XYZ file of C-alpha atoms in Angstrom:
587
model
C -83.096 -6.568 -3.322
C -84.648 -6.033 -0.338
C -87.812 -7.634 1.350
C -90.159 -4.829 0.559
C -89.065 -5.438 -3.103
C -90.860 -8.700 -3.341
C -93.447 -9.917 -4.409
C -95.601 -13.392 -4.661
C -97.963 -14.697 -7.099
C -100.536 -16.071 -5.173
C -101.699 -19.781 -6.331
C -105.114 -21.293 -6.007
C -107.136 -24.041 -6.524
C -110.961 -24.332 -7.367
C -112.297 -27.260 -6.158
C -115.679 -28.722 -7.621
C -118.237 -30.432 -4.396
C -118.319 -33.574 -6.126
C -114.275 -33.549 -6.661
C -114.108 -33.429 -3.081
C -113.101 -37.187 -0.821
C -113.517 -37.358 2.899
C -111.182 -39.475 4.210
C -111.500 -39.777 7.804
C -108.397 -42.160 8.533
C -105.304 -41.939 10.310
C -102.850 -39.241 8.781
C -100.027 -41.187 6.522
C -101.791 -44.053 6.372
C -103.248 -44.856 2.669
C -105.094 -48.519 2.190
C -103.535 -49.787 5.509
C -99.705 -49.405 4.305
C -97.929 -46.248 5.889
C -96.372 -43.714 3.423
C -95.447 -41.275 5.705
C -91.866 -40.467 4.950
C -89.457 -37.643 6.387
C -87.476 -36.552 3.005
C -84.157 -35.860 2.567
C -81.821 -33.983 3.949
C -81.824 -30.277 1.975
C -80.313 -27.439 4.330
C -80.759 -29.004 7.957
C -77.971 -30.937 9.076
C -78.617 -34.224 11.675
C -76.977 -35.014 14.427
C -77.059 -38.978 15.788
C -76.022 -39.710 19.401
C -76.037 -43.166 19.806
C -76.261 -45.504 23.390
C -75.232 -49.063 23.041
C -73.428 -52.315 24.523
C -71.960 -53.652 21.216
C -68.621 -52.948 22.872
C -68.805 -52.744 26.356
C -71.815 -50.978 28.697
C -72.155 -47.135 27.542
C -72.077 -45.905 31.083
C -69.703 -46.314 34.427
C -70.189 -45.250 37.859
C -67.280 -45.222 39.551
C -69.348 -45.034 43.132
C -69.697 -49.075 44.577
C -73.106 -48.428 45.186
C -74.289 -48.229 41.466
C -71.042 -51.111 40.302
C -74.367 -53.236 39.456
C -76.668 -50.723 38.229
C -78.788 -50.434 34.774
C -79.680 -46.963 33.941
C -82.308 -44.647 32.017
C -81.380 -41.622 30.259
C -82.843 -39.008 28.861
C -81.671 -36.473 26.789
C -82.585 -32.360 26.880
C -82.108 -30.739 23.637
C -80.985 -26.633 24.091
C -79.505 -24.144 22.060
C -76.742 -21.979 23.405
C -77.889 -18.506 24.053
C -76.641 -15.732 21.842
C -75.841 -12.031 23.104
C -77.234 -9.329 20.197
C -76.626 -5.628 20.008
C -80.205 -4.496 19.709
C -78.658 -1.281 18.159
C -76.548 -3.062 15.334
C -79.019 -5.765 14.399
C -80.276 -6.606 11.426
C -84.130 -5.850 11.358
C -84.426 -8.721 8.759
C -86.707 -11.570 9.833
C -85.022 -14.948 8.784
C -87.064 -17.528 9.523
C -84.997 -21.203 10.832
C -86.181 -24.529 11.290
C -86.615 -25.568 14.960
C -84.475 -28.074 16.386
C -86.316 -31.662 16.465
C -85.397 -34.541 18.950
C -86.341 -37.986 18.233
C -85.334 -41.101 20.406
C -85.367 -44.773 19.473
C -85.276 -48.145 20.644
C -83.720 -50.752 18.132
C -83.588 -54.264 19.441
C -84.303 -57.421 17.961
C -88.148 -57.707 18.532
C -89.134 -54.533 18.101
C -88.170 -50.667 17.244
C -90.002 -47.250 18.513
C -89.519 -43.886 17.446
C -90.899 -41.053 19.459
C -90.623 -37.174 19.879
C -91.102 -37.292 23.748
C -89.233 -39.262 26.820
C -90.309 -40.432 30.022
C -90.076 -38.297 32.968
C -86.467 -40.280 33.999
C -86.025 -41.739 30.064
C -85.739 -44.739 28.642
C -83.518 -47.883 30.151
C -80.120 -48.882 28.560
C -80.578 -52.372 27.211
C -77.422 -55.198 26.459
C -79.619 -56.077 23.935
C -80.821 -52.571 22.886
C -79.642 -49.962 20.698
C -80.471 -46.287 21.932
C -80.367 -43.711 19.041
C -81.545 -39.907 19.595
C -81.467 -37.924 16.219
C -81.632 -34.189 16.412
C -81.950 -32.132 13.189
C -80.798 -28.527 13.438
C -80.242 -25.631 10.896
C -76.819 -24.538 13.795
C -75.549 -27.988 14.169
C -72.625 -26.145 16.521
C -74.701 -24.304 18.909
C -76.469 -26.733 20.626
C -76.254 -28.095 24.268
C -76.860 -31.726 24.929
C -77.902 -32.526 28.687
C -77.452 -36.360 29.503
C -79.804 -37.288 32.829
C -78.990 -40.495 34.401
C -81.613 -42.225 36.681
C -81.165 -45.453 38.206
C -82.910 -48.084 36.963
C -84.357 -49.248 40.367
C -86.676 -45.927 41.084
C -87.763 -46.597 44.253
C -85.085 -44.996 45.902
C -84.236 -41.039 46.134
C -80.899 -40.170 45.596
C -81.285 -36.676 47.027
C -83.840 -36.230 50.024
C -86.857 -34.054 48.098
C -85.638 -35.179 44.689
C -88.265 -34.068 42.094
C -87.305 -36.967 40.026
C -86.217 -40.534 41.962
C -83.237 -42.085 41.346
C -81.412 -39.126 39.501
C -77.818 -39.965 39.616
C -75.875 -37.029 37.833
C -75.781 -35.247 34.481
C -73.480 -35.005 31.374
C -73.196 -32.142 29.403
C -72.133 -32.249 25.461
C -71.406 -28.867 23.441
C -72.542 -29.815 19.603
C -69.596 -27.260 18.983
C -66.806 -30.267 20.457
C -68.454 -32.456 17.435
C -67.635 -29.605 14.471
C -64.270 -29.011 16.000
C -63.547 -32.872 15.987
C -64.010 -32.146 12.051
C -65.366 -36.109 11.580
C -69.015 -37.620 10.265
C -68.458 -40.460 12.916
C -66.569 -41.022 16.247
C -66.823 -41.704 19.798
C -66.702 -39.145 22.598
C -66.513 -39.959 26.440
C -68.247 -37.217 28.565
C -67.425 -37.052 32.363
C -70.953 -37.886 34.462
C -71.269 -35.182 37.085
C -73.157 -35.463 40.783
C -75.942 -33.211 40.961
C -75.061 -32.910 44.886
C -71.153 -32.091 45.071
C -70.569 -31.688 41.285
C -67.797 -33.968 41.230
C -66.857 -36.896 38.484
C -68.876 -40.132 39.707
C -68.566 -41.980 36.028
C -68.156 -41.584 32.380
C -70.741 -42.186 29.296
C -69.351 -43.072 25.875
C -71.484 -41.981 23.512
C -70.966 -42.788 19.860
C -71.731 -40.060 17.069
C -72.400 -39.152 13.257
C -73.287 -36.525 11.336
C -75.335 -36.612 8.195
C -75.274 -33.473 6.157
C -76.801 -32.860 2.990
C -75.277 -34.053 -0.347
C -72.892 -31.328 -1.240
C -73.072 -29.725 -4.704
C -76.483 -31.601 -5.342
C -80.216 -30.827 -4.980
C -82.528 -33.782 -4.661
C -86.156 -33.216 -5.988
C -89.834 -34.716 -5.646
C -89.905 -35.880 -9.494
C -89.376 -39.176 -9.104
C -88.780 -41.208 -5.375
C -88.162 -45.018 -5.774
C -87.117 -45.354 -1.933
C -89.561 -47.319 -0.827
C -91.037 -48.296 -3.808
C -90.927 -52.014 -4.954
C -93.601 -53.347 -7.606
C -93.585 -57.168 -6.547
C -92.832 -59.609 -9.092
C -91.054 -63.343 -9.653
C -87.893 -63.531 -7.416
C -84.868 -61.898 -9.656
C -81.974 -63.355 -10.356
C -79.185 -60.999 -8.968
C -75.412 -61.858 -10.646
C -73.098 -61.233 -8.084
C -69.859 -59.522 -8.816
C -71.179 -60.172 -12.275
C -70.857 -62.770 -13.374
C -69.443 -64.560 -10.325
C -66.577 -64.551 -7.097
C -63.428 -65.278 -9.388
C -61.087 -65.259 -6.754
C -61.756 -67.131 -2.873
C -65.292 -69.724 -3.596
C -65.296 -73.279 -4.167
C -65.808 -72.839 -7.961
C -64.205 -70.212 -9.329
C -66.265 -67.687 -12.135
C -64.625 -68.116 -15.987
C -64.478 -64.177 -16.270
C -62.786 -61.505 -14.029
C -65.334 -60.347 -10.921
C -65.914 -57.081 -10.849
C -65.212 -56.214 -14.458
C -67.159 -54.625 -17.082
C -66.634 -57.883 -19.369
C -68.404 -59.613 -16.038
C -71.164 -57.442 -15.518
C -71.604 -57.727 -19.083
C -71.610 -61.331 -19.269
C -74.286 -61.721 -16.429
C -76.484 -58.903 -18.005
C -76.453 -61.489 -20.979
C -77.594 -63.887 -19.658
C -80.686 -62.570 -17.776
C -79.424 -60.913 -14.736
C -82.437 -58.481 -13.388
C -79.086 -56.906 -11.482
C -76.049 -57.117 -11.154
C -74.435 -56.486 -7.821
C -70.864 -55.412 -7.494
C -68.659 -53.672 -4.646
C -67.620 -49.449 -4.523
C -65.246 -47.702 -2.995
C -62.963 -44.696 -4.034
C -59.244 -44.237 -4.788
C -56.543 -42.047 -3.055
C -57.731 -39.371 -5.633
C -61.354 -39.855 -4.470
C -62.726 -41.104 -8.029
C -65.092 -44.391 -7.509
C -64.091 -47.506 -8.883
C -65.660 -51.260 -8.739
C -63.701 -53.523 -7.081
C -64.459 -56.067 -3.901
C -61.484 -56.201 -1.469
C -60.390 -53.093 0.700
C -56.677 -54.102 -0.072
C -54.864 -55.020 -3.328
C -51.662 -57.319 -3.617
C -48.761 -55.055 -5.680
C -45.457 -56.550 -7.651
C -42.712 -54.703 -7.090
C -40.519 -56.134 -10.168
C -41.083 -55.417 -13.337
C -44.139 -57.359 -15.456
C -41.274 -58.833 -17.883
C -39.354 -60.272 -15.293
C -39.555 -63.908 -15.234
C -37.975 -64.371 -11.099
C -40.131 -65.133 -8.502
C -42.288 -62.275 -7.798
C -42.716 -60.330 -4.097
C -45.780 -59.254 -3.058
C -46.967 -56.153 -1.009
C -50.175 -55.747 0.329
C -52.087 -52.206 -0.173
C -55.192 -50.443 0.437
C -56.857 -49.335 -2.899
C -57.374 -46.143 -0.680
C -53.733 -45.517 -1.124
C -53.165 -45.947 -5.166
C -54.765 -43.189 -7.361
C -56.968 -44.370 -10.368
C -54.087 -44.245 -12.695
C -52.135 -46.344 -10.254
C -54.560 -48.707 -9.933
C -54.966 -48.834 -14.210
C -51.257 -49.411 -14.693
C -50.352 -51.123 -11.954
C -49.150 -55.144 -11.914
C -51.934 -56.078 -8.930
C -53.421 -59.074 -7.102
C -56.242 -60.324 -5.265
C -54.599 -60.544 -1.380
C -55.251 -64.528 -1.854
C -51.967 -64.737 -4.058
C -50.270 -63.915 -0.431
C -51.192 -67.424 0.758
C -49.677 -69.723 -2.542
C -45.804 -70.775 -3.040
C -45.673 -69.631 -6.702
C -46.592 -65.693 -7.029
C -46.138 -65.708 -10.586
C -49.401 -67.943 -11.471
C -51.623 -65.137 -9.463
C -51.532 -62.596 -12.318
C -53.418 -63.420 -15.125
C -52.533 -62.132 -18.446
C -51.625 -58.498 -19.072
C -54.862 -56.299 -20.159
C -54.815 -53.353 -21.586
C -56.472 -50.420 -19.783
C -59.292 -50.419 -22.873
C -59.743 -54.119 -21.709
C -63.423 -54.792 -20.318
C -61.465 -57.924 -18.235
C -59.362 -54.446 -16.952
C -59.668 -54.754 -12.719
C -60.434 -51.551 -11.079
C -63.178 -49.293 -13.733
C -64.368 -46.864 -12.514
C -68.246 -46.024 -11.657
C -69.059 -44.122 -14.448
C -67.690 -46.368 -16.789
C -69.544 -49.123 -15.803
C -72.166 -46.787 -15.817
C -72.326 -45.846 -19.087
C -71.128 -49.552 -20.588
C -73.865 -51.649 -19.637
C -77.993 -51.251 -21.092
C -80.048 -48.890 -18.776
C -82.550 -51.829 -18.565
C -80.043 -53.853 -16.540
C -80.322 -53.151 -12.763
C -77.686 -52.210 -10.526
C -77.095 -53.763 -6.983
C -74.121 -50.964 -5.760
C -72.870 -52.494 -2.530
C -70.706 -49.061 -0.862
C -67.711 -50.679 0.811
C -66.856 -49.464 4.176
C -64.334 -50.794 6.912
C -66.002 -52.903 9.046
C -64.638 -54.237 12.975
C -65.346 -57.368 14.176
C -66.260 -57.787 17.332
C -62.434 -59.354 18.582
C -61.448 -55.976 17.675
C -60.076 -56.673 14.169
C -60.675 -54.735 11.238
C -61.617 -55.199 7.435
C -58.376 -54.880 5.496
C -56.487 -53.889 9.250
C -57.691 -50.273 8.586
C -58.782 -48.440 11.659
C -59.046 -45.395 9.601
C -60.641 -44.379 6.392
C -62.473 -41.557 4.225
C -64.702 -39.194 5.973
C -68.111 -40.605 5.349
C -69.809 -37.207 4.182
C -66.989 -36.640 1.723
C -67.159 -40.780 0.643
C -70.840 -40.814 0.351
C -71.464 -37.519 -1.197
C -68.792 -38.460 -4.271
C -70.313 -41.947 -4.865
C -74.059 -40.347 -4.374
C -73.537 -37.592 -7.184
C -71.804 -40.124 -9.483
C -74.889 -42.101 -9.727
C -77.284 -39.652 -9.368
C -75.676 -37.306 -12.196
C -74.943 -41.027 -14.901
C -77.481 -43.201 -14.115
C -80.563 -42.212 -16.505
C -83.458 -44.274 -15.713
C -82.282 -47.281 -14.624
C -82.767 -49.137 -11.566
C -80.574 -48.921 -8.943
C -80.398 -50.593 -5.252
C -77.755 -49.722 -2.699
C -76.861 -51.476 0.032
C -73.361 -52.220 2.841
C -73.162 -54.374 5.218
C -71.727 -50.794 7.633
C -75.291 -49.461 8.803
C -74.439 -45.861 9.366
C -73.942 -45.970 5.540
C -77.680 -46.980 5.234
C -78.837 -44.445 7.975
C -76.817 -42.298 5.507
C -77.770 -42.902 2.111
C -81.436 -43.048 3.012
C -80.513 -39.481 4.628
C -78.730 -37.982 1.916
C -81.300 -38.944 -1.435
C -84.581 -39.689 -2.023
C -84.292 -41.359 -5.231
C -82.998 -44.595 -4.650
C -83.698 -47.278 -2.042
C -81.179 -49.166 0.192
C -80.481 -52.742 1.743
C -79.165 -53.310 4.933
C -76.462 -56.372 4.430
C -76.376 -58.536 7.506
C -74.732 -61.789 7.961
C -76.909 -62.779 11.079
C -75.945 -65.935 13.641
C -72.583 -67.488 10.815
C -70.557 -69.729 11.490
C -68.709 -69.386 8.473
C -67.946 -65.176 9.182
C -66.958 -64.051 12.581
C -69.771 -61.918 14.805
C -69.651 -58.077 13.897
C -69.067 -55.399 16.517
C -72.029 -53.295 15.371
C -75.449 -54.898 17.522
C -77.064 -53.832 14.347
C -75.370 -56.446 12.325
C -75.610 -59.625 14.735
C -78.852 -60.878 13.964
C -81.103 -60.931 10.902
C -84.212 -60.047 13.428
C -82.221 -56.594 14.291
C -81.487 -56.263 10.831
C -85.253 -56.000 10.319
C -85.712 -53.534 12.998
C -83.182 -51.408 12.022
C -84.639 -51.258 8.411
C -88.101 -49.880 9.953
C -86.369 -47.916 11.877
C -84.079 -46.051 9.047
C -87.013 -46.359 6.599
C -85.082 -48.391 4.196
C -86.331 -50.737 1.574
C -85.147 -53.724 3.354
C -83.015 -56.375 3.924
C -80.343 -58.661 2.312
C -79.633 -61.697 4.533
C -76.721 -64.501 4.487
C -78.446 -67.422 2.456
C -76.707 -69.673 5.632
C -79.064 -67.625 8.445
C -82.518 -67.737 6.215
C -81.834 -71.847 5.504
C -81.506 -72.023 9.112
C -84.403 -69.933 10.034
C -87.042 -69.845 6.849
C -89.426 -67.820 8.798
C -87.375 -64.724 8.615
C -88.332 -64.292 5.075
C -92.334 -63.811 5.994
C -91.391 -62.261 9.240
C -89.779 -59.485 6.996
C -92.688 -58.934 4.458
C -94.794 -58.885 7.271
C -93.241 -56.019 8.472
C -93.210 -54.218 5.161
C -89.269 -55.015 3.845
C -88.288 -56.486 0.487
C -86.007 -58.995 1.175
C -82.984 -60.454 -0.774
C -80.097 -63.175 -0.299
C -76.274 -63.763 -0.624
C -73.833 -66.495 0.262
C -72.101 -69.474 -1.324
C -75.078 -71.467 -0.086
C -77.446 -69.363 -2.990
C -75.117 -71.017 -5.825
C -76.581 -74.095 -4.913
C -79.609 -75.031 -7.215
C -81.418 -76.483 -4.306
C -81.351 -74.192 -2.232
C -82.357 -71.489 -4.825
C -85.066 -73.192 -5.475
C -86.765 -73.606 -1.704
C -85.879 -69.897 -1.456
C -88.302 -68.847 -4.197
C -90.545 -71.426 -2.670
C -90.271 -69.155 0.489
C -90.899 -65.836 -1.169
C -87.499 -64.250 -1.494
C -87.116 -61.038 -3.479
C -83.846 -61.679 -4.806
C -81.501 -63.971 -5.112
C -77.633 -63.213 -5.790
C -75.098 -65.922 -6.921
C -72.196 -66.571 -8.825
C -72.426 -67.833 -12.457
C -75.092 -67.183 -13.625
C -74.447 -68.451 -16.927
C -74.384 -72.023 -15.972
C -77.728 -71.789 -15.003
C -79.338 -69.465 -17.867
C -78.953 -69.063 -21.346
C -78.539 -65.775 -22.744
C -81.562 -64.218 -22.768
C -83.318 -61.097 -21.683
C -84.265 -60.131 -18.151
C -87.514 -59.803 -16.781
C -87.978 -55.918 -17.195
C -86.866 -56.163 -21.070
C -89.110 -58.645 -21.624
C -92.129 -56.301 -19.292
C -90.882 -53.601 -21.811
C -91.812 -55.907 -25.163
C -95.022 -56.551 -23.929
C -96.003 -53.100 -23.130
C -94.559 -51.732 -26.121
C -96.480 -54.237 -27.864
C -100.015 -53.147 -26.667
C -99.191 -50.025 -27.275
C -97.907 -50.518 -30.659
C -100.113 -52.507 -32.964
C -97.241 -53.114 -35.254
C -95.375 -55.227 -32.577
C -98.151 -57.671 -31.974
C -96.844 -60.570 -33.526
C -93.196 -59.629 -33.150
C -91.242 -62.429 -31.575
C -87.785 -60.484 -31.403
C -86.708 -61.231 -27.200
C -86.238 -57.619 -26.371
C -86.385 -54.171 -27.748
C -82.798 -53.983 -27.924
C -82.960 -56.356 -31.841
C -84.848 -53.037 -33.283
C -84.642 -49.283 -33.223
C -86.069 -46.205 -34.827
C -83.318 -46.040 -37.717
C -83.877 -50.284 -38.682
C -86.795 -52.864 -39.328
C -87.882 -55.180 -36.201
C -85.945 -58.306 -37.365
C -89.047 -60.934 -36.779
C -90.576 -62.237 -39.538
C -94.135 -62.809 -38.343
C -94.052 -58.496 -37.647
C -95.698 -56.281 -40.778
C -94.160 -52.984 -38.785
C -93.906 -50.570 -41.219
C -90.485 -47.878 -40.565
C -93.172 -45.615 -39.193
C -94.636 -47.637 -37.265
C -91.639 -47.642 -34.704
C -90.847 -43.765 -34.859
C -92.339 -43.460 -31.314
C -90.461 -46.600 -30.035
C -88.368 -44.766 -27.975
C -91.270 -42.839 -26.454
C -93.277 -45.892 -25.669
């Protein structure tokens, strides 16, 4: 088909005088809250270049002079120019999206965002986190021009300098990223002298790339991102029903499992949060740690057992099924053998390792889901999670675990959220459906500091979730005890807010948290605490169902799920007649 071939239907709308509301405010702003909100990712690929000192300062000058020096940068945005034969060219039109720059300042008392720089840029901070996100429809044709001013501008570098205090300039080709062939690294670009063009320093500049979510098309119907309709605190069962393996008091059913998101579902969970990450052959599967213990001997064999340490990354999902494994913990005690429980069958809901889907599609659709995405994390002595230095490529990771929930999930509610922040910045990038957490552990001194500056304080935390656009936060019970403001601070600023820590299974505690306003609250055992009951959305559901169903309103049944359209409400005080519930399902 050609162009000239087609044709449009024109739409229109008639609009009556009195139909018609002036509303002379400020653009994206509706009753005082903003609701101004980028999207999604659909075709346009972005590019993140990141400044920062979480490691060491981003930029060296080699030259004595500037050994003490704070810089500003500022970056130019360009696209390589392309040669066409005039002759040969396609007289087709095709319209692209321009390339956008935005730069932004994360630190821990404030965050901006803007399209335009300073005539010399913005300063590089210890305590601030420099981000620049372009979005471009040729993410390899760009050319990225670094300007480096000293910080002091009084003096010229250059006699006649335009611009005072220019130091030099480095130059990054977009196309060095897509040969690199990775969502995230670190590239360190020579600093040249404007004057002699020789080396005078280096800038390390740290990357990722967020590209759309392959094989899937994200839509307007229905956006929950930022949406969060405020109610009680919820009670959030982590793992399910509870750590079963390294706290104080250990959970009576299997973390992790189906039988233990089950269990806390049972007993009134709103959520329940539990830990994703993907086998060797990429399917995702629930499970906490980033490494498994494996037996070598046989199961039958009664000798002392030896064990081998493994990433999950590096057993298939079959593997991990059949496998004889153990939590890493069963390195540390004398006697292997009493670290494996008793044998379950794959069929088992106590089976470790299920996989997303399954979980998925075992547990009601009125039971939330808290998916924490797992991703290696270094801390800031260098170490990392699990000793892995290396792991999936995040596009590919994300993308898998994305479409799994996206494609099973039916309407119930989902949260994700990791403690790695570039999987935020990616989730929120990648979907529009769901909304995300940041996890931050904030000032511990039970975990050791992070390397990311993003992760080191709870007041970061909170600018990096206006920054990113996320729902909010989900804070180390230990940081909020210590500093009960935080939780105010953060609905002040428009975040939910939710909790985590061995400190939340204490009842105390709980309870001057929902005395401060927390959204949620996510601890082990639930079932020690609550009888089995319903949550609150089943119990929303009755009530709505029963104003809109006459038939229901004396029914006393404790959720929806005691009647259906093929069987009589079970309460005696309802008179529901079998036709009275055909629509149930509707309702």
């Amino acid at each position: 088909m050609t162009p000239s071939q087609v044709t449009f239907e024109v739409r229109g709308t008639s609009v009556q005088e009195n139909d018609i509301t002036v509303d002379d405010g400020q653009f994206g702003i509706h009753n005082g809250v903003q609701t101004l909100d980028s999207g999604w990712l659909s075709c346009q690929t972005e590019i993140r270049l990141r400044l920062h000192y979480s490691e060491k300062p981003p930029v060296s000058i080699s030259k004595n002079k500037f050994k003490k020096s704070r810089f500003r940068v500022k970056l130019m945005l360009e696209g390589l120019e392309e040669d066409h034969d005039d002759d040969n060219q396609d007289k087709t039109v095709t319209q692209k999206m321009s390339n956008t720059l935005e730069i932004s300042l994360i630190s821990d008392t404030e965050y901006k965002s803007r399209h335009s720089q300073p005539e010399c840029g913005y300063g590089l901070q210890p305590d601030r986190w420099t981000e620049y996100s372009i979005q471009t429809m040729e993410p390899d044709n760009l050319e990225l021009v670094f300007d480096f001013f000293e910080e002091d501008l009084s003096e010229r570098v250059l006699q006649g300098d335009e611009l005072p205090g220019h130091v030099g300039t480095a130059c990054l080709l977009s196309s060095m990223i897509a040969e690199l062939g990775k969502s995230a690294g670190i590239l360190t670009l020579p600093i040249m002298s404007r004057s002699s063009r020789k080396t005078i320093g280096k800038v390390r500049v740290d990357y990722i790339i967020i590209k759309p979510i392959s094989g899937y098309s994200c839509d307007m119907e229905v956006s929950y991102a930022k949406y969060w309709r405020p109610r009680t605190t919820l009670d959030v069962g982590h793992r399910g029903a509870g750590n079963s393996t390294t706290t104080t008091k250990l959970a009576k059913v299997q973390e992790n499992t189906v039988a233990s998101l089950r269990n806390a579902a049972s007993h009134g969970a709103a959520f329940v949060e539990f830990d994703v990450h993907l086998s060797k052959d990429h399917v995702p599967v629930v499970y906490h740690d980033l490494t498994c213990c494996m037996a070598m001997k046989k199961k039958c064999d009664a000798e002392p057992l030896e064990l081998f340490e493994i990433p999950v990354k590096e057993l298939s999902y079959d593997q991990l099924q059949l496998l004889k494994l153990a939590h890493v913990t069963a390195l540390k005690l004398k006697d292997h053998n009493a670290s494996f429980k008793g044998e379950e069958s794959p069929a088992s809901e106590n089976q470790p390792f299920p996989s997303l889907q399954t979980v998925l599609e075992s547990l009601p659709e009125d039971v939330g889901f808290n998916i924490e995405i797992k991703w290696i994390c270094q801390q800031r002595d260098g170490k990392w999670d699990g000793n892995l230095s290396t792991y999936f490529d995040m596009n590919l990771f994300l993308d898998i675990i994305l479409k799994t929930v996206l494609e099973n999930a039916g309407r119930r509610r989902i949260i994700f959220s990791s403690f790695d922040a570039d999987i935020c910045t990616m989730v929120r990038q990648k979907q529009n459906k769901y909304p995300v957490l940041f996890l931050t552990q904030g000032k511990s001194d039970i975990y050791p500091e992070l390397m990311d500056l993003r992760s080191r304080t709870t007041p970061i935390a909170m600018s990096f979730a206006q920054f990113e656009n996320l729902l909010g936060i989900n804070v180390h019970t230990e940081d909020l005890l210590r500093n009960p403001s935080y939780i105010q601070e953060a609905k002040s600023k428009g975040l939910v807010i939710f909790c985590w820590g061995d400190d939340t299974n204490d009842p105390e505690n709980r309870k001057k948290l929902r005395e401060y306003g927390i959204n949620g609250l996510i601890y082990d055992r639930i079932y020690d605490w609550m009888p089995e009951q319903p949550n609150i959305f089943q119990v929303e559901q009755l009530e709505r169902l029963k104003k809109e169903l006459p038939e229901l309103k004396f029914c006393t049944c404790p959720t929806v799920s005691h009647f259906s359209t093929m069987s009589l409400c079970k309460c005696r005080n309802s008179l529901m007649e079998m036709n009275g519930i055909d629509n149930l399902s509707d309702a």
